[in-house]
Every structure is written in C-alpha cells, then in structure tokens.
PDB file of C-alpha atoms in Angstrom:
ATOM      1  CA  MET A  18       0.000   0.000   0.000  1.00  0.00           C
ATOM      2  CA  THR A  19       1.251   3.407  -0.895  1.00  0.00           C
ATOM      3  CA  PRO A  20      -0.076   6.960  -1.051  1.00  0.00           C
ATOM      4  CA  SER A  21      -1.785   7.951  -4.296  1.00  0.00           C
ATOM      5  CA  ASP A  22       0.812  10.536  -5.275  1.00  0.00           C
ATOM      6  CA  SER A  23       4.127   8.994  -4.192  1.00  0.00           C
ATOM      7  CA  LEU A  24       5.668   5.580  -3.764  1.00  0.00           C
ATOM      8  CA  HIS A  25       6.076   4.816  -0.060  1.00  0.00           C
ATOM      9  CA  PRO A  26       9.803   4.322   0.760  1.00  0.00           C
ATOM     10  CA  ASP A  27       9.165   0.908   2.341  1.00  0.00           C
ATOM     11  CA  VAL A  28       7.246  -0.248  -0.728  1.00  0.00           C
ATOM     12  CA  ASP A  29      10.050   1.044  -2.951  1.00  0.00           C
ATOM     13  CA  ALA A  30      12.663  -0.793  -0.859  1.00  0.00           C
ATOM     14  CA  TRP A  31      10.661  -4.024  -0.929  1.00  0.00           C
ATOM     15  CA  LEU A  32      10.192  -3.836  -4.704  1.00  0.00           C
ATOM     16  CA  ARG A  33      13.905  -3.219  -5.233  1.00  0.00           C
ATOM     17  CA  GLN A  34      14.859  -6.106  -2.933  1.00  0.00           C
ATOM     18  CA  LYS A  35      12.383  -8.636  -4.366  1.00  0.00           C
ATOM     19  CA  ALA A  36      12.504  -7.433  -8.004  1.00  0.00           C
ATOM     20  CA  PRO A  37       9.219  -9.097  -9.006  1.00  0.00           C
ATOM     21  CA  ALA A  38       8.718 -10.022 -12.652  1.00  0.00           C
ATOM     22  CA  GLU A  39       5.411  -8.151 -12.619  1.00  0.00           C
ATOM     23  CA  VAL A  40       3.790  -5.572 -10.346  1.00  0.00           C
ATOM     24  CA  VAL A  41       0.060  -5.050 -10.626  1.00  0.00           C
ATOM     25  CA  LEU A  42      -1.170  -1.551  -9.847  1.00  0.00           C
ATOM     26  CA  LEU A  43      -4.796  -1.599  -8.729  1.00  0.00           C
ATOM     27  CA  GLY A  44      -6.790   1.436  -9.816  1.00  0.00           C
ATOM     28  CA  GLY A  45      -6.488   4.299 -12.249  1.00  0.00           C
ATOM     29  CA  ASP A  46      -4.585   7.562 -11.897  1.00  0.00           C
ATOM     30  CA  ALA A  47      -6.849   8.758  -9.074  1.00  0.00           C
ATOM     31  CA  ALA A  48      -5.831   5.738  -6.973  1.00  0.00           C
ATOM     32  CA  LEU A  49      -2.166   5.670  -8.021  1.00  0.00           C
ATOM     33  CA  SER A  50      -0.755   8.602  -9.959  1.00  0.00           C
ATOM     34  CA  SER A  51       1.342   8.285 -13.091  1.00  0.00           C
ATOM     35  CA  THR A  52       4.268   9.395 -10.902  1.00  0.00           C
ATOM     36  CA  VAL A  53       3.853   6.267  -8.787  1.00  0.00           C
ATOM     37  CA  ALA A  54       3.459   4.102 -11.887  1.00  0.00           C
ATOM     38  CA  SER A  55       6.663   5.513 -13.388  1.00  0.00           C
ATOM     39  CA  GLN A  56       8.606   4.557 -10.251  1.00  0.00           C
ATOM     40  CA  VAL A  57       7.638   0.881 -10.475  1.00  0.00           C
ATOM     41  CA  ALA A  58       9.425  -1.482 -12.846  1.00  0.00           C
ATOM     42  CA  ASN A  59       7.438  -4.129 -14.715  1.00  0.00           C
ATOM     43  CA  ALA A  60       4.127  -2.533 -13.768  1.00  0.00           C
ATOM     44  CA  ARG A  61       0.729  -2.994 -15.336  1.00  0.00           C
ATOM     45  CA  ARG A  62      -2.522  -1.419 -14.254  1.00  0.00           C
ATOM     46  CA  VAL A  63      -5.825  -3.129 -13.611  1.00  0.00           C
ATOM     47  CA  PHE A  64      -8.576  -0.532 -13.428  1.00  0.00           C
ATOM     48  CA  GLY A  65     -12.057   0.497 -14.474  1.00  0.00           C
ATOM     49  CA  THR A  66     -13.706   3.827 -15.103  1.00  0.00           C
ATOM     50  CA  GLU A  67     -14.532   4.123 -11.391  1.00  0.00           C
ATOM     51  CA  ARG A  68     -14.130   2.027  -8.231  1.00  0.00           C
ATOM     52  CA  ALA A  69     -16.821  -0.564  -9.032  1.00  0.00           C
ATOM     53  CA  GLY A  70     -15.296  -0.911 -12.486  1.00  0.00           C
ATOM     54  CA  THR A  71     -11.884  -1.461 -10.933  1.00  0.00           C
ATOM     55  CA  ALA A  72     -13.293  -4.174  -8.660  1.00  0.00           C
ATOM     56  CA  ALA A  73     -14.920  -5.833 -11.685  1.00  0.00           C
ATOM     57  CA  ALA A  74     -11.648  -5.604 -13.642  1.00  0.00           C
ATOM     58  CA  ILE A  75      -9.776  -7.218 -10.740  1.00  0.00           C
ATOM     59  CA  ALA A  76     -12.396  -9.988 -10.621  1.00  0.00           C
ATOM     60  CA  THR A  77     -12.068 -10.756 -14.321  1.00  0.00           C
ATOM     61  CA  GLU A  78      -8.372 -10.105 -14.962  1.00  0.00           C
ATOM     62  CA  LEU A  79      -6.801 -11.383 -11.754  1.00  0.00           C
ATOM     63  CA  TRP A  80      -9.267 -13.971 -10.465  1.00  0.00           C
ATOM     64  CA  GLY A  81     -10.002 -15.655 -13.802  1.00  0.00           C
ATOM     65  CA  LEU A  82     -13.736 -16.127 -13.318  1.00  0.00           C
ATOM     66  CA  PRO A  83     -15.125 -19.298 -14.860  1.00  0.00           C
ATOM     67  CA  ALA A  84     -17.167 -18.804 -18.012  1.00  0.00           C
ATOM     68  CA  GLU A  85     -19.568 -21.538 -16.899  1.00  0.00           C
ATOM     69  CA  GLY A  86     -20.743 -22.937 -13.601  1.00  0.00           C
ATOM     70  CA  VAL A  87     -21.139 -21.325 -10.222  1.00  0.00           C
ATOM     71  CA  ARG A  88     -19.406 -18.017  -9.615  1.00  0.00           C
ATOM     72  CA  ARG A  89     -18.928 -16.624  -6.112  1.00  0.00           C
ATOM     73  CA  PHE A  90     -18.598 -12.997  -5.062  1.00  0.00           C
ATOM     74  CA  VAL A  91     -18.125 -11.087  -1.841  1.00  0.00           C
ATOM     75  CA  VAL A  92     -20.148  -7.858  -1.983  1.00  0.00           C
ATOM     76  CA  VAL A  93     -19.331  -4.721   0.017  1.00  0.00           C
ATOM     77  CA  ASN A  94     -20.490  -1.122  -0.002  1.00  0.00           C
ATOM     78  CA  GLY A  95     -17.498   0.573  -1.573  1.00  0.00           C
ATOM     79  CA  TYR A  96     -18.957   4.065  -1.578  1.00  0.00           C
ATOM     80  CA  ARG A  97     -19.198   4.898   2.118  1.00  0.00           C
ATOM     81  CA  ASP A  98     -16.547   7.058   3.760  1.00  0.00           C
ATOM     82  CA  ASP A  99     -15.780   4.070   5.989  1.00  0.00           C
ATOM     83  CA  GLY A 100     -16.150   1.570   3.139  1.00  0.00           C
ATOM     84  CA  TRP A 101     -12.452   0.709   3.279  1.00  0.00           C
ATOM     85  CA  GLN A 102     -13.136  -0.917   6.674  1.00  0.00           C
ATOM     86  CA  PHE A 103     -15.657  -3.284   5.126  1.00  0.00           C
ATOM     87  CA  GLY A 104     -13.293  -3.986   2.247  1.00  0.00           C
ATOM     88  CA  LEU A 105     -10.464  -4.750   4.641  1.00  0.00           C
ATOM     89  CA  ALA A 106     -12.639  -7.055   6.738  1.00  0.00           C
ATOM     90  CA  ALA A 107     -14.034  -8.738   3.630  1.00  0.00           C
ATOM     91  CA  GLY A 108     -10.573  -9.330   2.148  1.00  0.00           C
ATOM     92  CA  GLY A 109      -9.960 -12.418   4.261  1.00  0.00           C
ATOM     93  CA  LEU A 110     -13.429 -13.749   3.507  1.00  0.00           C
ATOM     94  CA  SER A 111     -12.827 -13.154  -0.170  1.00  0.00           C
ATOM     95  CA  ALA A 112      -9.570 -15.111  -0.097  1.00  0.00           C
ATOM     96  CA  ASP A 113     -11.011 -17.970   1.980  1.00  0.00           C
ATOM     97  CA  ALA A 114     -14.095 -18.264  -0.229  1.00  0.00           C
ATOM     98  CA  ARG A 115     -12.040 -17.852  -3.410  1.00  0.00           C
ATOM     99  CA  ALA A 116     -14.509 -15.182  -4.370  1.00  0.00           C
ATOM    100  CA  PRO A 117     -13.566 -11.787  -5.778  1.00  0.00           C
ATOM    101  CA  MET A 118     -14.936  -8.693  -4.094  1.00  0.00           C
ATOM    102  CA  LEU A 119     -17.472  -6.531  -5.915  1.00  0.00           C
ATOM    103  CA  LEU A 120     -18.800  -3.137  -4.907  1.00  0.00           C
ATOM    104  CA  VAL A 121     -22.282  -1.753  -4.503  1.00  0.00           C
ATOM    105  CA  ASP A 122     -23.588   1.534  -3.177  1.00  0.00           C
ATOM    106  CA  GLN A 123     -26.018   1.527  -0.277  1.00  0.00           C
ATOM    107  CA  GLY A 124     -29.048   1.837  -2.536  1.00  0.00           C
ATOM    108  CA  GLN A 125     -27.924   0.710  -5.984  1.00  0.00           C
ATOM    109  CA  VAL A 126     -25.865  -1.758  -7.972  1.00  0.00           C
ATOM    110  CA  PRO A 127     -23.291  -0.009 -10.197  1.00  0.00           C
ATOM    111  CA  VAL A 128     -23.315  -0.920 -13.891  1.00  0.00           C
ATOM    112  CA  ALA A 129     -19.889  -2.620 -13.750  1.00  0.00           C
ATOM    113  CA  THR A 130     -21.038  -4.859 -10.888  1.00  0.00           C
ATOM    114  CA  ALA A 131     -24.348  -5.634 -12.598  1.00  0.00           C
ATOM    115  CA  ASP A 132     -22.613  -6.490 -15.878  1.00  0.00           C
ATOM    116  CA  LEU A 133     -20.332  -8.987 -14.163  1.00  0.00           C
ATOM    117  CA  MET A 134     -23.099 -10.588 -12.110  1.00  0.00           C
ATOM    118  CA  ARG A 135     -25.681 -10.838 -14.865  1.00  0.00           C
ATOM    119  CA  SER A 136     -26.356 -14.435 -15.835  1.00  0.00           C
ATOM    120  CA  CYS A 137     -28.973 -16.059 -18.005  1.00  0.00           C
ATOM    121  CA  GLY A 138     -30.903 -19.210 -17.110  1.00  0.00           C
ATOM    122  CA  GLU A 139     -30.456 -21.130 -13.884  1.00  0.00           C
ATOM    123  CA  PRO A 140     -29.101 -19.094 -10.954  1.00  0.00           C
ATOM    124  CA  MET A 141     -25.337 -19.660 -10.836  1.00  0.00           C
ATOM    125  CA  ILE A 142     -24.063 -16.958  -8.494  1.00  0.00           C
ATOM    126  CA  ASP A 143     -23.307 -17.327  -4.783  1.00  0.00           C
ATOM    127  CA  LEU A 144     -23.042 -14.103  -2.801  1.00  0.00           C
ATOM    128  CA  LEU A 145     -21.591 -13.212   0.559  1.00  0.00           C
ATOM    129  CA  ILE A 146     -22.857  -9.733   1.389  1.00  0.00           C
ATOM    130  CA  VAL A 147     -20.796  -7.939   4.038  1.00  0.00           C
ATOM    131  CA  GLY A 148     -22.778  -5.436   6.072  1.00  0.00           C
ATOM    132  CA  SER A 149     -26.240  -5.062   7.520  1.00  0.00           C
ATOM    133  CA  SER A 150     -29.226  -3.518   5.746  1.00  0.00           C
ATOM    134  CA  SER A 151     -28.108  -0.139   7.095  1.00  0.00           C
ATOM    135  CA  ILE A 152     -24.920  -0.570   5.044  1.00  0.00           C
ATOM    136  CA  ILE A 153     -26.416  -2.266   1.965  1.00  0.00           C
ATOM    137  CA  ASP A 154     -30.174  -1.839   1.461  1.00  0.00           C
ATOM    138  CA  THR A 155     -32.322  -4.940   1.111  1.00  0.00           C
ATOM    139  CA  ASP A 156     -33.377  -3.499  -2.278  1.00  0.00           C
ATOM    140  CA  VAL A 157     -29.780  -3.914  -3.439  1.00  0.00           C
ATOM    141  CA  LYS A 158     -29.780  -7.572  -2.422  1.00  0.00           C
ATOM    142  CA  GLN A 159     -32.976  -8.003  -4.424  1.00  0.00           C
ATOM    143  CA  GLN A 160     -31.380  -6.262  -7.421  1.00  0.00           C
ATOM    144  CA  LEU A 161     -28.420  -8.644  -7.171  1.00  0.00           C
ATOM    145  CA  ASP A 162     -30.710 -11.675  -6.898  1.00  0.00           C
ATOM    146  CA  ASP A 163     -32.692 -10.483  -9.927  1.00  0.00           C
ATOM    147  CA  LEU A 164     -29.509 -10.362 -12.018  1.00  0.00           C
ATOM    148  CA  ASP A 165     -28.780 -14.028 -11.257  1.00  0.00           C
ATOM    149  CA  GLY A 166     -30.625 -16.019 -13.877  1.00  0.00           C
ATOM    150  CA  GLY A 167     -32.874 -13.137 -14.835  1.00  0.00           C
ATOM    151  CA  GLY A 168     -30.397 -11.295 -17.007  1.00  0.00           C
ATOM    152  CA  CYS A 169     -31.757 -12.756 -20.249  1.00  0.00           C
TER     153      CYS A 169
END
C-alpha cells in the first residue's frame, strides 16, 4: 500500500529487494498517480472507469472467473466514507471463499457490478454480502438476486 501521489519508501525498498517479474497496480490515476506508476518497474494497471469498475476488472483479470458454472462474489459497499473498513474485513473472507470482491452503493448496484453478475438461465451466483441492511439496502440484495438467472 502506498499513497496515491508517491511511492512509499518501504514499498520502494521491498520492490527493489524482491525485483518481481510483474507488479500489478490496482486502480487508475486517481488511486495511483502516473508518478507512482513511473517509479515501479514491470508494472501494469488493472482498473475500471470508477471504483466498481476497478473491482470488476480485478475480478475478471486477476481472479479468472469461470465462463460456466457457479461463480462466487463477496459484496461490500465501496462508496461509504468508511467503506475501506468493510473492504479490509471482507478481504480475508474473499480469499477464503475464493470469491472476488465486488462493490455496490447503499441503494444501488453499479453498472460494472451488474454487468459482471448478470447471468442467463439457472441461478449460478453465490453471494456473501458484508454489512447489515443499514450498510447495503435490502433493495440492493434483491437487485443482485434479480440479475442471477434473470439477465436474459
């Protein structure tokens, strides 16, 4: 983890010591500036047009979602000021469940999330929603359920 506008010295030292063959930068220029990107060797970016798009890009590019069969997702509200806390807590769940994290807003499902979750036919999506109905409205859960199998 590093600030948006400069590479943290400890991150820089670690990258120089380990010299990874590839470094994946998560997010666009608003998350990590071009200055940061220029300081990292062998870097590639994974990002979307906004935060839900970035989460969807991570799910598809880094997790390798199956084209067929059951897909699992961990869903968090990524638009609250304290949303990072839910994302941090959900990170372990995401890894244990082998399920990429997707973002919703309290009262709506962003287009990038909906596009990734939309399936046609039999329901094939398992969800773990992190947060109570005060964090993610029950209407959002219904919207997510409606996308599963009803996206035809």
